[in-house]
């Protein structure tokens, strides 16, 4: 995984050269460490904050690999104006690995790579072309004793755009996978896609348990930081997630990682002056089989809850949550919002006599959320605000009965440390339990984040 600095303002002439120099150095390090696939971030080649017109110099027409077998490195003359594709292909070929990158794609209207699309059902943009936020995958093929590398293996057009006025939403949903000789099948989706049913859940429903995730993610405390949601999806969906985030400190874009259900390696560099602008993460991980479905395990029973502290409302990540304070050093709470009830057992160890305030929060609408959070101040109105540092260490068991099967557990510690819970249990009736003890740093957030996609 490559977490690197945003290229910043566009400089059209330097794009392919800068890619070749910086990318080649990263790939040399990757090859030296035995990697077989590398993932670069969303917007990592061209940057962001474009208009539809200003990005035009970066657009290349990317053929559909389902209908055309093309190696841009060895067949550069087949398609015009494909300098970036050629550079990426030659990198993959030279270093003999799979390479995933993100770049802008131009397709004429109607899409020549979708011959069965009815143009009357999808109006063409006024300028006569589609412009897509696109992930491209270059492959390695073993033919007997020979290796063929650099061919275009997959192309994915981002479905869920996030204020990207330079791009179009694809006229039809794309669920994209590609096969490798070393780990089987991978699925591909991009950034904001991770919060939506399509294409993420459709990949899961196809049995895909290894995901590629280029992103330019802005951290949103306390529930939606990059490494937090990446870890949560890996745990909750029981998948491997290879997540490459852009580095842009002023926009709080940091946090990449390699996450499996059992282990993780990640990098979060925000507010750490002096660290290098980019970070290469390399990890050897197991190949997962296709059975990602939830398991039915026995569920521990809660003891009767103590009297509930007065609940109150406060906004968290834009939604109005119900909260109840943790008033004692240990105890139990149950808090409900509509049909969702969250249960918490906890034991708190304060460090140095601090008076940090914690609360249990619940929200039930498009998302079903049970969250144990540190408040940013001493007033109840501060609960739900973002904090990065905490001193109090809590042992806890957090449980909810969810109206969705898509529940993503996450645990965020002081200094943006992501930890794996000691235990996660799920049952077919929707109950999810997360337990953890013996934290090495203070607790910022422990969350069970459920998505009810049909309420979007």
Tab-separated table of C-alpha atoms in Angstrom:
chain	number	residue	atom	x	y	z
A	1	UNK	CA	0.000	0.000	0.000
A	2	UNK	CA	1.263	3.475	-0.823
A	3	UNK	CA	0.157	6.490	1.242
A	4	UNK	CA	1.663	9.558	-0.388
A	5	UNK	CA	1.340	13.319	-0.582
A	6	UNK	CA	-1.251	14.908	-2.834
A	7	UNK	CA	0.278	16.233	-6.069
A	8	UNK	CA	-1.419	19.571	-5.373
A	9	UNK	CA	-2.223	22.057	-8.142
A	10	UNK	CA	-2.219	20.582	-11.640
A	11	UNK	CA	0.940	20.738	-13.776
A	12	UNK	CA	0.000	18.914	-16.949
A	13	UNK	CA	3.454	18.549	-18.453
A	14	UNK	CA	4.918	17.018	-15.310
A	15	UNK	CA	2.262	14.380	-14.761
A	16	UNK	CA	3.735	11.352	-16.564
A	17	UNK	CA	7.316	12.210	-15.591
A	18	UNK	CA	6.483	12.710	-11.937
A	19	UNK	CA	4.554	9.464	-11.933
A	20	UNK	CA	7.445	7.563	-13.459
A	21	UNK	CA	10.045	8.915	-11.052
A	22	UNK	CA	8.122	8.739	-7.773
A	23	UNK	CA	6.229	5.602	-8.674
A	24	UNK	CA	9.322	3.753	-9.862
A	25	UNK	CA	11.116	4.429	-6.587
A	26	UNK	CA	8.168	3.102	-4.604
A	27	UNK	CA	7.894	0.031	-6.825
A	28	UNK	CA	11.596	-0.736	-6.415
A	29	UNK	CA	11.122	-0.769	-2.647
A	30	UNK	CA	8.038	-2.941	-3.062
A	31	UNK	CA	9.800	-5.491	-5.237
A	32	UNK	CA	12.724	-5.625	-2.825
A	33	UNK	CA	10.293	-6.558	-0.046
A	34	UNK	CA	8.667	-9.322	-2.091
A	35	UNK	CA	5.287	-7.692	-2.772
A	36	UNK	CA	3.042	-9.098	-5.503
A	37	UNK	CA	0.483	-6.286	-5.700
A	38	UNK	CA	0.708	-2.543	-5.017
A	39	UNK	CA	-2.149	-0.051	-4.628
A	40	UNK	CA	-1.855	3.719	-5.128
A	41	UNK	CA	-4.374	6.253	-3.699
A	42	UNK	CA	-7.350	7.914	-5.310
A	43	UNK	CA	-6.350	11.214	-6.973
A	44	UNK	CA	-2.706	10.269	-6.406
A	45	UNK	CA	-1.661	11.002	-10.004
A	46	UNK	CA	-3.668	14.097	-10.890
A	47	UNK	CA	-4.825	15.676	-7.595
A	48	UNK	CA	-8.308	17.094	-6.994
A	49	UNK	CA	-10.443	20.291	-6.925
A	50	UNK	CA	-10.866	20.420	-10.684
A	51	UNK	CA	-13.701	21.732	-12.792
A	52	UNK	CA	-15.051	19.606	-15.620
A	53	UNK	CA	-12.974	21.672	-18.040
A	54	UNK	CA	-9.744	22.033	-16.071
A	55	UNK	CA	-9.269	18.268	-15.697
A	56	UNK	CA	-9.493	17.731	-19.449
A	57	UNK	CA	-5.697	17.674	-19.894
A	58	UNK	CA	-5.488	14.631	-17.610
A	59	UNK	CA	-8.202	12.592	-19.329
A	60	UNK	CA	-7.241	9.439	-21.175
A	61	UNK	CA	-9.635	7.024	-22.858
A	62	UNK	CA	-9.253	3.690	-21.059
A	63	UNK	CA	-10.413	0.673	-23.104
A	64	UNK	CA	-12.647	-1.926	-21.507
A	65	UNK	CA	-10.429	-4.950	-20.673
A	66	UNK	CA	-13.491	-7.198	-20.932
A	67	UNK	CA	-13.626	-6.507	-24.667
A	68	UNK	CA	-9.984	-5.767	-25.519
A	69	UNK	CA	-6.698	-7.331	-24.421
A	70	UNK	CA	-4.174	-4.482	-24.420
A	71	UNK	CA	-0.707	-3.973	-23.013
A	72	UNK	CA	-0.035	-0.209	-23.118
A	73	UNK	CA	3.699	-0.721	-22.483
A	74	UNK	CA	4.334	-3.072	-25.411
A	75	UNK	CA	1.559	-1.697	-27.674
A	76	UNK	CA	1.758	2.076	-27.129
A	77	UNK	CA	0.564	2.988	-30.619
A	78	UNK	CA	-2.775	1.200	-30.439
A	79	UNK	CA	-4.432	4.108	-28.620
A	80	UNK	CA	-3.493	7.791	-28.756
A	81	UNK	CA	-2.905	10.082	-25.765
A	82	UNK	CA	-2.367	7.303	-23.214
A	83	UNK	CA	0.919	8.404	-21.641
A	84	UNK	CA	-0.165	7.707	-18.053
A	85	UNK	CA	-1.533	4.264	-18.945
A	86	UNK	CA	1.732	3.476	-20.691
A	87	UNK	CA	3.778	4.587	-17.654
A	88	UNK	CA	1.711	2.485	-15.267
A	89	UNK	CA	1.827	-0.534	-17.549
A	90	UNK	CA	5.611	-0.312	-17.941
A	91	UNK	CA	6.051	-0.025	-14.164
A	92	UNK	CA	4.005	-3.180	-13.635
A	93	UNK	CA	5.909	-4.915	-16.417
A	94	UNK	CA	9.362	-3.869	-15.219
A	95	UNK	CA	8.705	-4.886	-11.604
A	96	UNK	CA	6.594	-7.983	-12.441
A	97	UNK	CA	3.669	-7.316	-10.130
A	98	UNK	CA	0.025	-6.305	-10.114
A	99	UNK	CA	-0.471	-2.545	-9.962
A	100	UNK	CA	-3.635	-0.608	-9.072
A	101	UNK	CA	-3.874	3.152	-9.631
A	102	UNK	CA	-6.540	5.838	-9.930
A	103	UNK	CA	-6.865	8.229	-12.870
A	104	UNK	CA	-9.478	10.136	-14.913
A	105	UNK	CA	-11.157	8.354	-17.844
A	106	UNK	CA	-12.864	9.890	-20.896
A	107	UNK	CA	-15.474	7.871	-22.769
A	108	UNK	CA	-17.386	9.211	-25.775
A	109	UNK	CA	-21.189	9.199	-25.705
A	110	UNK	CA	-22.701	6.701	-25.935
A	111	UNK	CA	-20.101	4.561	-24.180
A	112	UNK	CA	-18.339	2.589	-26.886
A	113	UNK	CA	-17.285	0.064	-24.256
A	114	UNK	CA	-20.948	-0.601	-23.318
A	115	UNK	CA	-22.533	-1.614	-26.647
A	116	UNK	CA	-25.792	-2.761	-25.035
A	117	UNK	CA	-26.450	0.541	-23.248
A	118	UNK	CA	-29.527	2.385	-24.517
A	119	UNK	CA	-28.440	6.038	-24.956
A	120	UNK	CA	-32.036	7.238	-24.671
A	121	UNK	CA	-32.140	6.064	-21.049
A	122	UNK	CA	-28.955	7.894	-20.030
A	123	UNK	CA	-28.606	11.411	-21.444
A	124	UNK	CA	-25.162	12.267	-22.653
A	125	UNK	CA	-23.475	15.239	-20.892
A	126	UNK	CA	-23.649	18.489	-22.905
A	127	UNK	CA	-19.958	18.334	-23.867
A	128	UNK	CA	-20.486	14.971	-25.554
A	129	UNK	CA	-18.380	12.796	-23.293
A	130	UNK	CA	-18.398	10.888	-20.016
A	131	UNK	CA	-15.692	11.699	-17.476
A	132	UNK	CA	-15.153	9.066	-14.796
A	133	UNK	CA	-13.123	8.694	-11.610
A	134	UNK	CA	-11.443	5.404	-12.515
A	135	UNK	CA	-9.342	2.646	-10.978
A	136	UNK	CA	-7.131	0.668	-13.355
A	137	UNK	CA	-5.461	-2.690	-12.653
A	138	UNK	CA	-2.438	-4.068	-14.532
A	139	UNK	CA	-1.750	-7.762	-14.316
A	140	UNK	CA	0.931	-10.424	-14.385
A	141	UNK	CA	0.196	-13.581	-16.388
A	142	UNK	CA	2.223	-16.768	-16.099
A	143	UNK	CA	2.444	-18.684	-19.397
A	144	UNK	CA	4.574	-21.749	-18.814
A	145	UNK	CA	8.084	-20.452	-18.167
A	146	UNK	CA	7.259	-16.929	-19.346
A	147	UNK	CA	5.781	-13.911	-17.586
A	148	UNK	CA	3.535	-11.423	-19.355
A	149	UNK	CA	3.069	-8.256	-17.329
A	150	UNK	CA	1.577	-4.842	-17.826
A	151	UNK	CA	-1.674	-5.798	-19.566
A	152	UNK	CA	-4.808	-3.978	-18.478
A	153	UNK	CA	-6.752	-6.389	-16.254
A	154	UNK	CA	-9.645	-4.314	-14.866
A	155	UNK	CA	-11.248	-0.893	-15.065
A	156	UNK	CA	-13.691	0.413	-12.450
A	157	UNK	CA	-15.675	3.669	-12.661
A	158	UNK	CA	-16.478	5.092	-9.205
A	159	UNK	CA	-20.191	4.873	-8.429
A	160	UNK	CA	-20.613	7.198	-5.431
A	161	UNK	CA	-19.004	10.572	-6.060
A	162	UNK	CA	-18.216	12.987	-3.223
A	163	UNK	CA	-18.558	16.583	-4.505
A	164	UNK	CA	-16.599	15.694	-7.654
A	165	UNK	CA	-18.053	18.091	-10.223
A	166	UNK	CA	-15.408	17.103	-12.765
A	167	UNK	CA	-16.763	13.544	-12.984
A	168	UNK	CA	-19.977	11.767	-14.006
A	169	UNK	CA	-21.767	8.973	-12.186
A	170	UNK	CA	-21.557	5.864	-14.417
A	171	UNK	CA	-24.773	5.300	-16.396
A	172	UNK	CA	-24.925	1.798	-14.974
A	173	UNK	CA	-23.458	0.138	-11.904
A	174	UNK	CA	-20.140	-1.661	-12.342
A	175	UNK	CA	-19.194	-4.579	-10.071
A	176	UNK	CA	-15.558	-5.195	-10.979
A	177	UNK	CA	-13.259	-8.073	-10.009
A	178	UNK	CA	-9.966	-9.429	-11.251
A	179	UNK	CA	-8.075	-12.689	-10.717
A	180	UNK	CA	-4.482	-13.176	-9.595
A	181	UNK	CA	-2.308	-16.310	-9.637
A	182	UNK	CA	-1.106	-15.730	-6.053
A	183	UNK	CA	-4.302	-14.921	-4.125
A	184	UNK	CA	-7.339	-15.604	-6.266
A	185	UNK	CA	-9.988	-12.969	-6.839
A	186	UNK	CA	-10.102	-9.318	-5.737
A	187	UNK	CA	-12.873	-6.735	-5.884
A	188	UNK	CA	-12.366	-3.007	-6.525
A	189	UNK	CA	-14.182	0.042	-5.169
A	190	UNK	CA	-13.221	3.644	-4.388
A	191	UNK	CA	-13.415	5.947	-1.351
A	192	UNK	CA	-17.063	7.028	-0.709
A	193	UNK	CA	-18.275	3.700	-2.183
A	194	UNK	CA	-17.379	2.024	1.115
A	195	UNK	CA	-20.432	3.562	2.832
A	196	UNK	CA	-22.967	2.372	0.242
A	197	UNK	CA	-24.611	-0.873	-0.823
A	198	UNK	CA	-23.465	-0.576	-4.434
A	199	UNK	CA	-20.958	-1.825	-5.356
A	200	UNK	CA	-19.461	-2.807	-1.985
A	201	UNK	CA	-22.155	-5.177	-0.729
A	202	UNK	CA	-22.695	-6.589	-4.204
A	203	UNK	CA	-19.050	-7.678	-4.182
A	204	UNK	CA	-19.588	-9.320	-0.800
A	205	UNK	CA	-22.701	-11.077	-2.079
A	206	UNK	CA	-20.600	-12.518	-4.906
A	207	UNK	CA	-18.320	-14.066	-2.289
A	208	UNK	CA	-15.413	-11.647	-2.799
A	209	UNK	CA	-13.344	-11.436	0.402
A	210	UNK	CA	-10.306	-9.521	-0.846
A	211	UNK	CA	-10.872	-5.835	-1.642
A	212	UNK	CA	-8.808	-3.092	-3.270
A	213	UNK	CA	-9.621	0.380	-1.952
A	214	UNK	CA	-7.964	3.519	-3.389
A	215	UNK	CA	-9.230	6.551	-1.450
A	216	UNK	CA	-8.808	10.261	-0.734
A	217	UNK	CA	-10.544	10.145	2.649
A	218	UNK	CA	-10.987	13.138	4.962
A	219	UNK	CA	-10.938	12.022	8.598
A	220	UNK	CA	-14.136	12.750	10.499
A	221	UNK	CA	-13.899	12.128	14.220
A	222	UNK	CA	-15.149	10.393	16.263
A	223	UNK	CA	-16.705	7.701	14.030
A	224	UNK	CA	-15.392	8.010	10.473
A	225	UNK	CA	-11.627	8.355	10.384
A	226	UNK	CA	-9.903	6.569	7.521
A	227	UNK	CA	-8.140	3.787	9.412
A	228	UNK	CA	-11.176	3.388	11.678
A	229	UNK	CA	-13.660	2.717	8.877
A	230	UNK	CA	-11.111	0.587	7.005
A	231	UNK	CA	-10.581	-1.630	10.047
A	232	UNK	CA	-14.307	-1.720	10.766
A	233	UNK	CA	-15.244	-2.920	7.286
A	234	UNK	CA	-12.521	-5.568	7.350
A	235	UNK	CA	-13.771	-6.909	10.682
A	236	UNK	CA	-17.481	-6.512	10.048
A	237	UNK	CA	-17.513	-8.012	6.552
A	238	UNK	CA	-14.745	-10.544	7.338
A	239	UNK	CA	-12.602	-9.419	4.406
A	240	UNK	CA	-9.077	-8.353	3.564
A	241	UNK	CA	-8.950	-4.656	2.642
A	242	UNK	CA	-5.949	-3.092	0.906
A	243	UNK	CA	-6.559	0.628	1.502
A	244	UNK	CA	-4.342	3.365	0.015
A	245	UNK	CA	-5.243	6.887	1.151
A	246	UNK	CA	-3.986	10.210	-0.139
A	247	UNK	CA	-1.832	12.315	2.209
A	248	UNK	CA	-3.040	15.929	2.456
A	249	UNK	CA	-2.692	17.189	6.030
A	250	UNK	CA	-4.578	20.470	5.617
A	251	UNK	CA	-7.662	18.512	4.524
A	252	UNK	CA	-7.168	15.812	7.209
A	253	UNK	CA	-6.502	13.212	4.506
A	254	UNK	CA	-4.290	10.567	6.099
A	255	UNK	CA	-4.498	6.896	6.958
A	256	UNK	CA	-3.739	3.823	4.843
A	257	UNK	CA	-3.565	0.193	5.824
A	258	UNK	CA	-3.569	-3.509	5.082
A	259	UNK	CA	-6.382	-5.069	7.081
A	260	UNK	CA	-7.446	-8.686	7.473
A	261	UNK	CA	-9.967	-10.104	9.971
A	262	UNK	CA	-7.042	-11.196	12.164
A	263	UNK	CA	-4.306	-8.602	11.677
A	264	UNK	CA	-3.555	-5.110	10.442
A	265	UNK	CA	-0.706	-2.844	9.397
A	266	UNK	CA	-1.542	0.824	8.990
A	267	UNK	CA	-0.033	4.300	8.925
A	268	UNK	CA	-1.577	7.530	10.165
A	269	UNK	CA	0.718	10.567	9.958
A	270	UNK	CA	-1.551	13.501	10.827
A	271	UNK	CA	-0.047	15.955	13.354
A	272	UNK	CA	3.337	14.236	13.356
A	273	UNK	CA	5.807	16.834	12.020
A	274	UNK	CA	8.986	15.532	10.536
A	275	UNK	CA	7.564	12.266	9.244
A	276	UNK	CA	8.173	11.483	5.562
A	277	UNK	CA	5.520	12.690	3.144
A	278	UNK	CA	4.748	9.169	1.975
A	279	UNK	CA	4.724	5.715	3.511
A	280	UNK	CA	5.014	2.296	1.931
A	281	UNK	CA	3.278	-0.521	3.807
A	282	UNK	CA	4.158	-4.125	2.974
A	283	UNK	CA	2.622	-7.136	4.707
A	284	UNK	CA	2.367	-10.852	3.923
A	285	UNK	CA	-1.232	-11.910	4.506
A	286	UNK	CA	-3.218	-15.143	4.138
A	287	UNK	CA	-5.495	-15.834	1.193
A	288	UNK	CA	-9.153	-15.833	2.285
A	289	UNK	CA	-11.751	-18.256	1.021
A	290	UNK	CA	-15.133	-17.143	-0.324
A	291	UNK	CA	-17.240	-17.879	2.750
A	292	UNK	CA	-17.700	-14.454	4.313
A	293	UNK	CA	-21.144	-15.029	5.850
A	294	UNK	CA	-21.758	-14.343	9.516
A	295	UNK	CA	-21.362	-17.108	12.054
A	296	UNK	CA	-23.923	-18.138	14.611
A	297	UNK	CA	-22.237	-18.160	18.011
A	298	UNK	CA	-23.676	-18.337	21.561
A	299	UNK	CA	-24.330	-14.901	23.037
A	300	UNK	CA	-23.430	-13.982	26.640
A	301	UNK	CA	-26.278	-12.587	28.687
A	302	UNK	CA	-26.164	-9.150	30.259
A	303	UNK	CA	-26.869	-8.642	33.921
A	304	UNK	CA	-29.745	-6.282	34.736
A	305	UNK	CA	-28.723	-2.693	34.021
A	306	UNK	CA	-28.311	-0.149	36.764
A	307	UNK	CA	-30.590	2.915	36.769
A	308	UNK	CA	-29.953	4.855	33.573
A	309	UNK	CA	-28.432	8.349	33.797
A	310	UNK	CA	-30.688	10.969	32.204
A	311	UNK	CA	-30.338	10.614	28.416
A	312	UNK	CA	-29.708	13.645	26.236
A	313	UNK	CA	-29.341	14.529	22.560
A	314	UNK	CA	-26.244	15.755	20.779
A	315	UNK	CA	-25.046	15.782	17.186
A	316	UNK	CA	-22.290	13.392	16.066
A	317	UNK	CA	-20.981	13.313	12.454
A	318	UNK	CA	-24.093	15.248	11.431
A	319	UNK	CA	-26.692	12.955	13.032
A	320	UNK	CA	-28.703	13.552	16.218
A	321	UNK	CA	-27.770	10.791	18.698
A	322	UNK	CA	-29.221	9.787	22.032
A	323	UNK	CA	-26.487	9.744	24.701
A	324	UNK	CA	-26.098	8.618	28.298
A	325	UNK	CA	-23.041	9.476	30.410
A	326	UNK	CA	-20.747	6.954	32.091
A	327	UNK	CA	-20.881	8.330	35.636
A	328	UNK	CA	-18.966	5.650	37.543
A	329	UNK	CA	-15.663	3.836	37.296
A	330	UNK	CA	-17.582	0.698	36.317
A	331	UNK	CA	-21.139	-0.194	35.481
A	332	UNK	CA	-23.739	-1.124	32.879
A	333	UNK	CA	-25.948	0.939	30.588
A	334	UNK	CA	-28.762	0.217	28.162
A	335	UNK	CA	-29.876	2.955	25.774
A	336	UNK	CA	-32.403	2.746	22.942
A	337	UNK	CA	-33.351	4.729	19.859
A	338	UNK	CA	-36.458	3.261	18.290
A	339	UNK	CA	-35.903	-0.447	17.660
A	340	UNK	CA	-32.154	-0.330	18.301
A	341	UNK	CA	-30.987	-0.876	21.880
A	342	UNK	CA	-27.308	-0.681	22.821
A	343	UNK	CA	-25.909	-2.376	25.929
A	344	UNK	CA	-22.610	-1.529	27.570
A	345	UNK	CA	-20.622	-3.093	30.392
A	346	UNK	CA	-17.472	-1.185	31.296
A	347	UNK	CA	-14.649	-0.770	33.763
A	348	UNK	CA	-12.630	2.424	33.580
A	349	UNK	CA	-9.045	3.055	34.623
A	350	UNK	CA	-8.187	6.757	34.783
A	351	UNK	CA	-4.611	7.897	34.376
A	352	UNK	CA	-3.302	10.675	36.618
A	353	UNK	CA	-6.703	11.522	38.066
A	354	UNK	CA	-8.100	12.884	34.795
A	355	UNK	CA	-11.776	13.810	34.580
A	356	UNK	CA	-12.453	12.855	30.966
A	357	UNK	CA	-16.135	12.469	30.143
A	358	UNK	CA	-17.437	9.407	28.278
A	359	UNK	CA	-20.879	8.594	26.910
A	360	UNK	CA	-22.785	5.761	25.242
A	361	UNK	CA	-24.498	6.907	22.049
A	362	UNK	CA	-27.188	5.302	19.888
A	363	UNK	CA	-28.624	6.284	16.503
A	364	UNK	CA	-31.202	4.433	14.416
A	365	UNK	CA	-31.998	5.628	10.903
A	366	UNK	CA	-29.976	5.137	7.670
A	367	UNK	CA	-27.254	3.929	9.994
A	368	UNK	CA	-27.672	1.816	13.132
A	369	UNK	CA	-24.918	2.856	15.529
A	370	UNK	CA	-23.842	1.890	19.044
A	371	UNK	CA	-20.865	3.994	20.097
A	372	UNK	CA	-18.828	4.510	23.246
A	373	UNK	CA	-17.119	7.882	22.815
A	374	UNK	CA	-14.953	10.303	24.723
A	375	UNK	CA	-16.548	13.744	24.915
A	376	UNK	CA	-14.352	16.684	23.940
A	377	UNK	CA	-15.037	18.646	27.131
A	378	UNK	CA	-16.733	18.547	30.503
A	379	UNK	CA	-20.210	19.516	29.232
A	380	UNK	CA	-22.750	17.109	27.758
A	381	UNK	CA	-22.927	19.311	24.653
A	382	UNK	CA	-19.339	18.257	23.877
A	383	UNK	CA	-20.295	14.605	23.452
A	384	UNK	CA	-20.083	13.664	19.783
A	385	UNK	CA	-17.370	16.214	18.993
A	386	UNK	CA	-14.073	14.979	17.580
A	387	UNK	CA	-11.032	14.374	19.796
A	388	UNK	CA	-7.735	12.674	19.002
A	389	UNK	CA	-6.134	12.232	22.428
A	390	UNK	CA	-7.416	10.360	25.504
A	391	UNK	CA	-5.927	9.098	28.762
A	392	UNK	CA	-8.686	6.895	30.219
A	393	UNK	CA	-8.464	3.191	29.482
A	394	UNK	CA	-11.675	1.181	29.446
A	395	UNK	CA	-12.409	-2.517	29.427
A	396	UNK	CA	-15.817	-2.937	27.847
A	397	UNK	CA	-18.423	-5.123	26.205
A	398	UNK	CA	-20.641	-3.335	23.703
A	399	UNK	CA	-23.691	-5.047	22.220
A	400	UNK	CA	-26.633	-4.178	20.001
A	401	UNK	CA	-29.370	-5.991	18.144
A	402	UNK	CA	-29.279	-4.585	14.633
A	403	UNK	CA	-31.822	-4.504	11.858
A	404	UNK	CA	-29.055	-5.024	9.289
A	405	UNK	CA	-26.465	-7.714	8.683
A	406	UNK	CA	-23.871	-5.122	7.670
A	407	UNK	CA	-22.276	-4.064	10.956
A	408	UNK	CA	-18.697	-2.803	11.074
A	409	UNK	CA	-16.877	-2.818	14.449
A	410	UNK	CA	-14.074	-0.328	15.136
A	411	UNK	CA	-11.836	0.627	18.049
A	412	UNK	CA	-9.899	3.917	18.000
A	413	UNK	CA	-7.300	4.788	20.636
A	414	UNK	CA	-5.431	7.948	21.534
A	415	UNK	CA	-3.187	9.274	18.789
A	416	UNK	CA	-5.276	7.576	16.063
A	417	UNK	CA	-4.230	4.085	17.142
A	418	UNK	CA	-6.462	1.377	15.643
A	419	UNK	CA	-6.763	-1.818	17.635
A	420	UNK	CA	-8.513	-5.109	17.071
A	421	UNK	CA	-11.161	-6.106	19.612
A	422	UNK	CA	-10.507	-9.186	21.721
A	423	UNK	CA	-13.757	-10.739	20.561
A	424	UNK	CA	-16.532	-10.086	18.055
A	425	UNK	CA	-19.626	-12.258	18.059
A	426	UNK	CA	-22.556	-12.189	15.638
A	427	UNK	CA	-25.775	-14.154	15.539
A	428	UNK	CA	-28.343	-14.657	12.808
A	429	UNK	CA	-30.973	-12.658	14.757
A	430	UNK	CA	-28.869	-9.483	14.366
A	431	UNK	CA	-27.047	-9.362	17.707
A	432	UNK	CA	-23.456	-8.116	17.539
A	433	UNK	CA	-21.085	-7.998	20.525
A	434	UNK	CA	-17.620	-6.470	20.738
A	435	UNK	CA	-15.321	-6.948	23.746
A	436	UNK	CA	-11.918	-5.513	24.563
A	437	UNK	CA	-9.665	-5.121	27.599
A	438	UNK	CA	-6.121	-4.150	28.452
A	439	UNK	CA	-5.784	-1.101	26.227
A	440	UNK	CA	-2.262	0.325	25.899
A	441	UNK	CA	-3.560	3.855	25.209
A	442	UNK	CA	-6.641	5.873	26.122
A	443	UNK	CA	-9.965	5.112	24.417
A	444	UNK	CA	-11.344	7.619	21.881
A	445	UNK	CA	-14.128	5.528	20.295
A	446	UNK	CA	-15.505	1.997	20.355
A	447	UNK	CA	-18.208	1.612	17.738
A	448	UNK	CA	-20.585	-0.862	16.122
A	449	UNK	CA	-21.505	0.922	12.880
A	450	UNK	CA	-24.382	-0.672	10.988
A	451	UNK	CA	-25.525	0.419	7.525
A	452	UNK	CA	-29.145	0.086	6.419
A	453	UNK	CA	-28.578	0.568	2.710
A	454	UNK	CA	-32.214	0.491	1.631
A	455	UNK	CA	-32.885	3.593	3.787
A	456	UNK	CA	-30.440	5.746	1.747
